[in-house]
CSV table of N, CA and C in Angstrom, one decimal:
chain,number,residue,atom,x,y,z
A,92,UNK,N,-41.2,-7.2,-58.8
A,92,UNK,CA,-39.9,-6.6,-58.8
A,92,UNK,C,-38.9,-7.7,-59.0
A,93,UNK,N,-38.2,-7.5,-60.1
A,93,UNK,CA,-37.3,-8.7,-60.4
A,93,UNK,C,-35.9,-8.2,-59.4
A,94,UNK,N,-35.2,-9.3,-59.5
A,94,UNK,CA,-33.3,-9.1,-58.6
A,94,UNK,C,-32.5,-7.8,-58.9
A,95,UNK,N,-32.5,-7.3,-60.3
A,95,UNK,CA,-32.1,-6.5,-60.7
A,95,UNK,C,-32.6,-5.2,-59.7
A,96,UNK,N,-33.8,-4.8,-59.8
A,96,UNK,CA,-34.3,-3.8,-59.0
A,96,UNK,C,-34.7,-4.4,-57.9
A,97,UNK,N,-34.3,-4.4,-57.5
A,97,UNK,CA,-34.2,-5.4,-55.9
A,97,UNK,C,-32.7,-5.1,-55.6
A,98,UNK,N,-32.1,-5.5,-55.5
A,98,UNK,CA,-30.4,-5.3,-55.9
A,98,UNK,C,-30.3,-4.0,-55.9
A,99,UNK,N,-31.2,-3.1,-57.0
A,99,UNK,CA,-30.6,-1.5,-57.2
A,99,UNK,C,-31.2,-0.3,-55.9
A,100,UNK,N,-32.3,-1.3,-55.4
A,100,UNK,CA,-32.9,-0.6,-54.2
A,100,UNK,C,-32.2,-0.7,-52.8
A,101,UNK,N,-31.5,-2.1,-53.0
A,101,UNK,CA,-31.1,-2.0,-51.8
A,101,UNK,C,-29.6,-1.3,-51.7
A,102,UNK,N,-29.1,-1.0,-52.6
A,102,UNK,CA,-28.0,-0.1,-53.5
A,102,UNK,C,-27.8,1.4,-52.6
A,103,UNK,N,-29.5,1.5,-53.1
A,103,UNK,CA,-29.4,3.1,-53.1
A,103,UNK,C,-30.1,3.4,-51.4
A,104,UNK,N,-30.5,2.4,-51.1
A,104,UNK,CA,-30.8,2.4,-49.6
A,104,UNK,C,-29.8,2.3,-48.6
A,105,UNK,N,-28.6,1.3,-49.0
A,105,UNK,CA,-27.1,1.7,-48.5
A,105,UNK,C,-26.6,3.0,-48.5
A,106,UNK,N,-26.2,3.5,-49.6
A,106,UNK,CA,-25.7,4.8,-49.4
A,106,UNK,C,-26.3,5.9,-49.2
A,107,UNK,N,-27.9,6.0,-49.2
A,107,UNK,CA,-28.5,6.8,-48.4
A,107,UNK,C,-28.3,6.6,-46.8
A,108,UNK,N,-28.3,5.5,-46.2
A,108,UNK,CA,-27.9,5.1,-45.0
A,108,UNK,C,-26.3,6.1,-44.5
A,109,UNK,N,-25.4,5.3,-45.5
A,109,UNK,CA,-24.3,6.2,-45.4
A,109,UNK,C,-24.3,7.7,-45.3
A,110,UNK,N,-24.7,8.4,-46.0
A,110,UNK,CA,-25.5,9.6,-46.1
A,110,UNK,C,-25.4,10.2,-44.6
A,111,UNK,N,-26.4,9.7,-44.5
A,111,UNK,CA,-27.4,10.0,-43.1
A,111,UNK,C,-26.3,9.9,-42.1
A,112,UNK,N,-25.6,8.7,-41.7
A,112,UNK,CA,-24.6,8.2,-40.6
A,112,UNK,C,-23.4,9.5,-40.4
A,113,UNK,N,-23.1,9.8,-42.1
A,113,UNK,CA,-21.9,11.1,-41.8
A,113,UNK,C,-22.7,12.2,-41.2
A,114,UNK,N,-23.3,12.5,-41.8
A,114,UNK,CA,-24.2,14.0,-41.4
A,114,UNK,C,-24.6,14.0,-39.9
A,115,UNK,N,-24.6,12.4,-39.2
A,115,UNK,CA,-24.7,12.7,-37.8
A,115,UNK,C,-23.8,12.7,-37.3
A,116,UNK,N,-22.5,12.1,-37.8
A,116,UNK,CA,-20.8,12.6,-37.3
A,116,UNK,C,-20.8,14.0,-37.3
A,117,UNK,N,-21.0,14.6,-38.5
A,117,UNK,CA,-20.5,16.2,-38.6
A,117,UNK,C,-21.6,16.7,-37.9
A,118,UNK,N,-23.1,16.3,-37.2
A,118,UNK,CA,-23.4,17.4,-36.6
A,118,UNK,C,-22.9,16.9,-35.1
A,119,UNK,N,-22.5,15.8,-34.5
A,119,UNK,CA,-22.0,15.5,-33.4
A,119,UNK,C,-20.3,16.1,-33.3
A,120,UNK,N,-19.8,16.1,-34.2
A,120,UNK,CA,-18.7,17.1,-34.4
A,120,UNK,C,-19.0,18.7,-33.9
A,121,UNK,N,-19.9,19.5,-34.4
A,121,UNK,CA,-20.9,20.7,-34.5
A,121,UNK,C,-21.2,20.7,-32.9
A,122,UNK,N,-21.6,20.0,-32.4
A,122,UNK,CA,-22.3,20.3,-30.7
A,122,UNK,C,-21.0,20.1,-29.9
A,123,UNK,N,-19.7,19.2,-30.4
A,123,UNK,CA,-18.6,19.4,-29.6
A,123,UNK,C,-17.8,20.6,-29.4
A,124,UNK,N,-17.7,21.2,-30.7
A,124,UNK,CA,-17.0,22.4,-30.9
A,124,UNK,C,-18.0,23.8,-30.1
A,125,UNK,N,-19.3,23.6,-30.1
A,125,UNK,CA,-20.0,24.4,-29.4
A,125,UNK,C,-19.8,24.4,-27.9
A,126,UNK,N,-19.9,22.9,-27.6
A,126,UNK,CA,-19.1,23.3,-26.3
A,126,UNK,C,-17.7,23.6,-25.7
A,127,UNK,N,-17.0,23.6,-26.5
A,127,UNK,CA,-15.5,23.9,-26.4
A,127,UNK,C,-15.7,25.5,-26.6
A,128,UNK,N,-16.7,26.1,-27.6
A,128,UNK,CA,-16.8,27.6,-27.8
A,128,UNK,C,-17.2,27.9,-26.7
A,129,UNK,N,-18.5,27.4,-25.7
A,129,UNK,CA,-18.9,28.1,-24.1
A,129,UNK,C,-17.8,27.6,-23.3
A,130,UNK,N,-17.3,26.8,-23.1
A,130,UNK,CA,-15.9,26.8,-22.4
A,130,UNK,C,-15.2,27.9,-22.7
A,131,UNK,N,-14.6,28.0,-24.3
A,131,UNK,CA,-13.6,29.6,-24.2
A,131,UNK,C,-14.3,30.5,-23.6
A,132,UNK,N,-15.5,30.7,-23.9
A,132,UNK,CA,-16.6,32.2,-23.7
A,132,UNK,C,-16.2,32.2,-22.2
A,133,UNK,N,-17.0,31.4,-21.0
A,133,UNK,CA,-16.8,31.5,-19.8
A,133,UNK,C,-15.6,31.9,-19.5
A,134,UNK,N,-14.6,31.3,-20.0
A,134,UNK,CA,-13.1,31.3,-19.1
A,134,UNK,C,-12.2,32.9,-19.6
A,135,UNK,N,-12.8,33.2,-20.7
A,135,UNK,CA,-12.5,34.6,-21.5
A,135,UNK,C,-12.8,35.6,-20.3
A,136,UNK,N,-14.0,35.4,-21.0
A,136,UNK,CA,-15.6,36.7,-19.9
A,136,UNK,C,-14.9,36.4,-18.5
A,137,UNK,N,-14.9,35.6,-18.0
A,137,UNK,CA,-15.0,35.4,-16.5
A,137,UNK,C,-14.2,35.2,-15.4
A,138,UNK,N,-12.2,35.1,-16.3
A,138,UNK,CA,-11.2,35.4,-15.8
A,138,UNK,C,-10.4,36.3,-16.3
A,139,UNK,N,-10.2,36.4,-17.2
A,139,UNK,CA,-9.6,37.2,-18.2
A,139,UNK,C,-9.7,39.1,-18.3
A,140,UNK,N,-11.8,38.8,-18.4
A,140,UNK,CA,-12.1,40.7,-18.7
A,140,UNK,C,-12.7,40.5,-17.1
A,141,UNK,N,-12.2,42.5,-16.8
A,141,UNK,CA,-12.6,43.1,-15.8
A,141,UNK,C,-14.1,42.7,-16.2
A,142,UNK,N,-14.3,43.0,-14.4
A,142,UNK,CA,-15.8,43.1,-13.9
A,142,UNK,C,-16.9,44.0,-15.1
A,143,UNK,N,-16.8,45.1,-15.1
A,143,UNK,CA,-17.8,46.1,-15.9
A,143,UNK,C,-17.5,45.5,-17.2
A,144,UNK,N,-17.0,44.8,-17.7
A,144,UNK,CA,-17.0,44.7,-19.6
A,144,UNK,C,-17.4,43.4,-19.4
A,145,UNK,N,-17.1,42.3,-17.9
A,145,UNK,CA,-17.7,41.0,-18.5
A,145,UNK,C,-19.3,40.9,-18.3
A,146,UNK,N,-20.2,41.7,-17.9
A,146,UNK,CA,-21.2,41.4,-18.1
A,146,UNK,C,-22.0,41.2,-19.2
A,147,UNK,N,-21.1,41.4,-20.1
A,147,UNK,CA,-21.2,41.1,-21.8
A,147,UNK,C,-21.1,39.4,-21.8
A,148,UNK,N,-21.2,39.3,-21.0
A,148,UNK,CA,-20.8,37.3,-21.1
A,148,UNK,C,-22.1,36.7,-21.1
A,149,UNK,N,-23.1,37.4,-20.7
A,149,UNK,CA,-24.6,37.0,-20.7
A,149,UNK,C,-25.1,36.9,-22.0
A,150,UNK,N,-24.7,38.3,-23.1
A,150,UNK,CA,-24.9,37.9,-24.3
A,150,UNK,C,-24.1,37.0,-25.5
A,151,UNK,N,-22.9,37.4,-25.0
A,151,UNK,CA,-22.1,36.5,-26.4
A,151,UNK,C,-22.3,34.8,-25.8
A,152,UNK,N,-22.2,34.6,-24.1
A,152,UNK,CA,-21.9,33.0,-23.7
A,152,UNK,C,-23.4,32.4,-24.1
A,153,UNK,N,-24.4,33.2,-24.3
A,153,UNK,CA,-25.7,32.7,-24.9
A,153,UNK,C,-26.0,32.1,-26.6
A,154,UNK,N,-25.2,32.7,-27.2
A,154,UNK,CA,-24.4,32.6,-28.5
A,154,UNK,C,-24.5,30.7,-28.7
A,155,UNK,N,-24.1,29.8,-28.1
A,155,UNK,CA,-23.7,28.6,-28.2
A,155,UNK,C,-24.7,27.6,-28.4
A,156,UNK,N,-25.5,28.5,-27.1
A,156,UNK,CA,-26.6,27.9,-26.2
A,156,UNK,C,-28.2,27.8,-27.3
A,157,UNK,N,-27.9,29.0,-27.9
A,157,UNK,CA,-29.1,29.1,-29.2
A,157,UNK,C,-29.1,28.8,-30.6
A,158,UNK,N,-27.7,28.8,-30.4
A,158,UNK,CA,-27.0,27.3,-31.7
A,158,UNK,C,-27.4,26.7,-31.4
A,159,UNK,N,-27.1,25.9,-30.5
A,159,UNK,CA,-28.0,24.5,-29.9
A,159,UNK,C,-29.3,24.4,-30.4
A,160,UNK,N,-29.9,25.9,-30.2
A,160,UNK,CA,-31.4,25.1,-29.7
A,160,UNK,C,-32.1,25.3,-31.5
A,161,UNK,N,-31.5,26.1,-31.5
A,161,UNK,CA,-31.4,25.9,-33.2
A,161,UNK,C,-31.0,25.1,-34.3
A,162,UNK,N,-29.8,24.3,-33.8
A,162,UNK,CA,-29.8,23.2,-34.4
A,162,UNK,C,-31.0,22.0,-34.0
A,163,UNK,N,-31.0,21.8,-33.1
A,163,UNK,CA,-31.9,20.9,-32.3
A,163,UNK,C,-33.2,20.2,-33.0
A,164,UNK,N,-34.0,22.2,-32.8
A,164,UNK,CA,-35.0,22.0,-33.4
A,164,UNK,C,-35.6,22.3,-34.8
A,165,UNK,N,-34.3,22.4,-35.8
A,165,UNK,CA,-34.4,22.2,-37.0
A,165,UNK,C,-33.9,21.3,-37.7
A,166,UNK,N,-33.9,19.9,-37.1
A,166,UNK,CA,-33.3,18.6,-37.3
A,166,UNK,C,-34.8,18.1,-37.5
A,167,UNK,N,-34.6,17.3,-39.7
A,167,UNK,CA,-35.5,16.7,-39.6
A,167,UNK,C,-36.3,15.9,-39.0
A,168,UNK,N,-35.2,14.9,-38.8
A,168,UNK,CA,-35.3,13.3,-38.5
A,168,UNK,C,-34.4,13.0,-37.5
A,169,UNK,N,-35.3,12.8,-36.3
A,169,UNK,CA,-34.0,12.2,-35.1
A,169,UNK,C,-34.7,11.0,-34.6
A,170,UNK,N,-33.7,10.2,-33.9
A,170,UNK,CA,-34.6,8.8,-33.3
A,170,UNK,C,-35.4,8.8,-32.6
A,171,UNK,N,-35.7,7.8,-32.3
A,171,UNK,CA,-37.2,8.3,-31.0
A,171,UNK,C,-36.4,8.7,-29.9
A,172,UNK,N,-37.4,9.6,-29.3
A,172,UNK,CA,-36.9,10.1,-27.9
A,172,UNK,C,-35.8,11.3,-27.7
A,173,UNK,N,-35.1,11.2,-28.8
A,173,UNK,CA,-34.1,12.3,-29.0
A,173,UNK,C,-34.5,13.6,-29.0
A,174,UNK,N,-35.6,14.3,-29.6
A,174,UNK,CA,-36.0,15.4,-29.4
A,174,UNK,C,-36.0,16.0,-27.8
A,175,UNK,N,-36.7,14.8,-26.9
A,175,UNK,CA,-37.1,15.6,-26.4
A,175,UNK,C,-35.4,15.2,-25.3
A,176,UNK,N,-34.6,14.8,-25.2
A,176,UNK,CA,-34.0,14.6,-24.7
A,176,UNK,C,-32.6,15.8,-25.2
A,177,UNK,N,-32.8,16.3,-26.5
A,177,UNK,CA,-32.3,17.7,-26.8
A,177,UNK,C,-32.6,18.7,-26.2
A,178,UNK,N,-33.8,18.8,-26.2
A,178,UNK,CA,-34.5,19.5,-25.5
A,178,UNK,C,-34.5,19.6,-23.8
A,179,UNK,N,-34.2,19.0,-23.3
A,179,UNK,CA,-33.9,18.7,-21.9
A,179,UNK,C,-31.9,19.3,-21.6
A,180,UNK,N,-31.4,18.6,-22.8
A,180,UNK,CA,-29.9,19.0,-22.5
A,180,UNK,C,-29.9,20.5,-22.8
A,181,UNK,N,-30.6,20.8,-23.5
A,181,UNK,CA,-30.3,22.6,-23.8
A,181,UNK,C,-31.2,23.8,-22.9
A,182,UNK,N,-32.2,22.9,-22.2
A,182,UNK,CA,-32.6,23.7,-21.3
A,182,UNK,C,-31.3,23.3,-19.4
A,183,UNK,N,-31.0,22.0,-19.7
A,183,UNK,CA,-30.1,22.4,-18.4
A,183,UNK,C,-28.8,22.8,-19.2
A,184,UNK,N,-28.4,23.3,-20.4
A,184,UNK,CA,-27.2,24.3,-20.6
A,184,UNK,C,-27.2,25.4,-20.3
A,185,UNK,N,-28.5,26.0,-20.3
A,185,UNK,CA,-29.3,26.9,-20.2
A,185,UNK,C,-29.3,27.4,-18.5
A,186,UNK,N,-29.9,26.4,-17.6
A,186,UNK,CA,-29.8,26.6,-16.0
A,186,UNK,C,-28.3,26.7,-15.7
A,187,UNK,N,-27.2,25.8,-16.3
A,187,UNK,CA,-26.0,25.7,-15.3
A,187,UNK,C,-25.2,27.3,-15.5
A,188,UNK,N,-25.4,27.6,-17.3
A,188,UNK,CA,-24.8,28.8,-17.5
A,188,UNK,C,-25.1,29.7,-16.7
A,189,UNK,N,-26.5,29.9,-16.7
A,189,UNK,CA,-27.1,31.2,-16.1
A,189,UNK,C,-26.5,30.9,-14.0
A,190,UNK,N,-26.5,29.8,-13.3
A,190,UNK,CA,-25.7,30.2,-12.2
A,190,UNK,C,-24.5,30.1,-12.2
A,191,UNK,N,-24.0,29.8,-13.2
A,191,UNK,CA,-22.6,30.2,-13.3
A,191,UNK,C,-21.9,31.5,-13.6
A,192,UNK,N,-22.9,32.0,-14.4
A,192,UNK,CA,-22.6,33.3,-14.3
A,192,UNK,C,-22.8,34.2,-13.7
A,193,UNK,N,-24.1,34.5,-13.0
A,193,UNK,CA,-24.9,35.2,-12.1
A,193,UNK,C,-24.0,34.6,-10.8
A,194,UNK,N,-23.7,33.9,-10.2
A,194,UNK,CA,-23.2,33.5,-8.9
A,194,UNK,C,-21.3,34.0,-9.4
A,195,UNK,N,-20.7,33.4,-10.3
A,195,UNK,CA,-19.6,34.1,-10.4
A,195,UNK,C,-19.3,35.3,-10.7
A,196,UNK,N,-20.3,36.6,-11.7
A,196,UNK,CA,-20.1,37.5,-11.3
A,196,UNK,C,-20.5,38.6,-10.1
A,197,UNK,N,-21.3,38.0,-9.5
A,197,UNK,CA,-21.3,38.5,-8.1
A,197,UNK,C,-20.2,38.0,-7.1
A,198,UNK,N,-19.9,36.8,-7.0
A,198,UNK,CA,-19.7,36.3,-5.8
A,198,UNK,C,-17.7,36.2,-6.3
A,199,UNK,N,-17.6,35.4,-7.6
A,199,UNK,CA,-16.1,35.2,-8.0
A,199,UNK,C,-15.8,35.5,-8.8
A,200,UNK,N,-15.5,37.0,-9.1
A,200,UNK,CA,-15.2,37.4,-10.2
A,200,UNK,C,-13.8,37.5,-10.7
A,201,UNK,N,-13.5,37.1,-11.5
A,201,UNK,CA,-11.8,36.8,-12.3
A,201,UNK,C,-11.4,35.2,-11.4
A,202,UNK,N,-11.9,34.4,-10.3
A,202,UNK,CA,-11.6,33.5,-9.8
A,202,UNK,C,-11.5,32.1,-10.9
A,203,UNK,N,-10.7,31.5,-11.0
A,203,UNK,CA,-10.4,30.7,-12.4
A,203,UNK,C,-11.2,29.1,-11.3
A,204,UNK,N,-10.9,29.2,-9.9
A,204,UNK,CA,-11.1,28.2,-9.3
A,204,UNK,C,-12.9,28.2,-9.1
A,205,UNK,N,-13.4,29.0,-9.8
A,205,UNK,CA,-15.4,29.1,-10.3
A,205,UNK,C,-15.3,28.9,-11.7
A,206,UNK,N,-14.6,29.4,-12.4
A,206,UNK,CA,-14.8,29.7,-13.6
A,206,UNK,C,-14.6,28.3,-14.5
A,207,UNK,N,-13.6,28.0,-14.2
A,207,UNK,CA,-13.3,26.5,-14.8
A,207,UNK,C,-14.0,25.6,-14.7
A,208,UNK,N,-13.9,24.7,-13.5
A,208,UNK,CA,-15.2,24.0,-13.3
A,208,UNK,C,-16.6,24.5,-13.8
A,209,UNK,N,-17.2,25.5,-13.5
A,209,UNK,CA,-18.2,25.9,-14.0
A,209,UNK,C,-18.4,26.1,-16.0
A,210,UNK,N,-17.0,25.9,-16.4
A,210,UNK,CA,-17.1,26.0,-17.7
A,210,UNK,C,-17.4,24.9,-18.1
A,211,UNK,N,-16.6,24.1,-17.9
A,211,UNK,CA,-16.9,22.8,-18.3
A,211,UNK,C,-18.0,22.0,-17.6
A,212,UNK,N,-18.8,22.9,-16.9
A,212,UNK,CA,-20.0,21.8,-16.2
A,212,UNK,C,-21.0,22.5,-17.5
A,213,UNK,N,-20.8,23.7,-18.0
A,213,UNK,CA,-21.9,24.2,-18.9
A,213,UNK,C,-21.6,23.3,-20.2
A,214,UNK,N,-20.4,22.4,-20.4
A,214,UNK,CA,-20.4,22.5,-21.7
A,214,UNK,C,-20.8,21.0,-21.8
A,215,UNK,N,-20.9,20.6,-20.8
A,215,UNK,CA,-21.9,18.7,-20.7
A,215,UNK,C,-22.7,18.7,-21.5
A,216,UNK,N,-23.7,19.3,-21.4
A,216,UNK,CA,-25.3,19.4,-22.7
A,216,UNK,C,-24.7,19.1,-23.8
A,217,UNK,N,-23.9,20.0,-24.1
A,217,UNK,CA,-23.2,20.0,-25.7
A,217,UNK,C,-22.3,18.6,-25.5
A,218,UNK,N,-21.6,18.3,-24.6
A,218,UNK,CA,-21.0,16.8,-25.3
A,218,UNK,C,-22.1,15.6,-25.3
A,219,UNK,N,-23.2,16.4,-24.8
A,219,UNK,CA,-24.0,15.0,-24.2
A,219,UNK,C,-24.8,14.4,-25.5
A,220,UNK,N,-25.2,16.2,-26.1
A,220,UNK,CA,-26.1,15.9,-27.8
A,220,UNK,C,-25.1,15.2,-28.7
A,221,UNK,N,-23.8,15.4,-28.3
A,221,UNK,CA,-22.9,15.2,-29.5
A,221,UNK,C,-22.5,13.4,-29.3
A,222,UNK,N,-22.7,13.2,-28.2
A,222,UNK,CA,-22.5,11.9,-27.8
A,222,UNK,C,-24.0,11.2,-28.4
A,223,UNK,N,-25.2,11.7,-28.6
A,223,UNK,CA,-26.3,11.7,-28.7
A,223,UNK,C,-26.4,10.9,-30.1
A,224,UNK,N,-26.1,11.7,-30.9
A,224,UNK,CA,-25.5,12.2,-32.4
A,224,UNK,C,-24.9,10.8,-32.8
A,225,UNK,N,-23.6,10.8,-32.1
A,225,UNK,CA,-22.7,9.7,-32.4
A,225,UNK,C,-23.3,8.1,-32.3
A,226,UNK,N,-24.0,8.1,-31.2
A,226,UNK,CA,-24.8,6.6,-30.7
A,226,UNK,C,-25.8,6.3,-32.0
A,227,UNK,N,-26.5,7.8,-32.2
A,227,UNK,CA,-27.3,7.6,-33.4
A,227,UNK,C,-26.6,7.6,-34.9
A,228,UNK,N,-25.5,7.5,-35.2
A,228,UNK,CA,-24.8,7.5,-36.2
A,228,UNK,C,-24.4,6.1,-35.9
A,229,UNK,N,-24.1,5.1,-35.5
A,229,UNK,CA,-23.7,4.3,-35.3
A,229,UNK,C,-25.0,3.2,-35.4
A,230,UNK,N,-26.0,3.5,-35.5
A,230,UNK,CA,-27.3,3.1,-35.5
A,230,UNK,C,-28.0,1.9,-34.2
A,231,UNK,N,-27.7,3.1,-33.0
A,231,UNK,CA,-28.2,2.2,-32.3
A,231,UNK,C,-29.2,3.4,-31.5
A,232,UNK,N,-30.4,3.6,-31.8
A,232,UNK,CA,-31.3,4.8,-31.0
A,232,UNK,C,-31.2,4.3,-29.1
């Protein structure tokens, strides 16, 4: 291999790098806005709509949660460890929602002083992938 191609490899090895680095901003972008979407969901469903129509919050606030797990696990190439550490964040998105819902609509229903906190305790997972994302865009696994 002479300099010329040597040179042109290492060329296209850069902006393949580049490549890769955006696409983990925009999907770290992608798991932020997902958690901002189960934030609105909860605080909609769970202060906002009467009791009998919010138990529709089990289906649509799951909506986020299977984005997630769908993005997750249709991600070529993640660093080491990251799989299973997605995997971990989306199954405890998964536990906090479900007693946040199940306990607020039995116990506090329309109460904003459950709902809130509890929104933003569901939507950790998602900042945590997204933080995940970013660390690995920055190229440090």
């Amino acid at each position: 291999m002479d300099r010329e191609q040597a040179a042109h490899a290492l060329s296209d090895a850069g902006a393949a790098g580049s490549r890769l680095r955006a696409k983990a901003r925009l999907h770290a972008a992608v798991s932020f806005v997902l958690g901002l979407a189960a934030v609105a969901i909860l605080l909609v469903f769970g202060v906002l709509v009467p009791p009998p129509a919010s138990y529709a919050i089990m289906g649509v606030g799951l909506l986020p949660l299977i984005a997630l797990g769908i993005y997750t696990g249709s991600r070529p190439v993640v660093p080491r460890h990251y799989a299973a550490l997605y995997q971990i964040c989306g199954a405890a998105g998964a536990g906090i929602y479900s007693v946040v819902v199940v306990v607020g609509a039995a116990v506090f229903p329309g109460s904003l002083a459950w709902w809130l906190p509890g929104a933003l305790l569901t939507a950790v997972p998602f900042f945590a992938v997204g933080y995940l994302d970013l660390k690995a865009a920055r190229g440090r696994p």
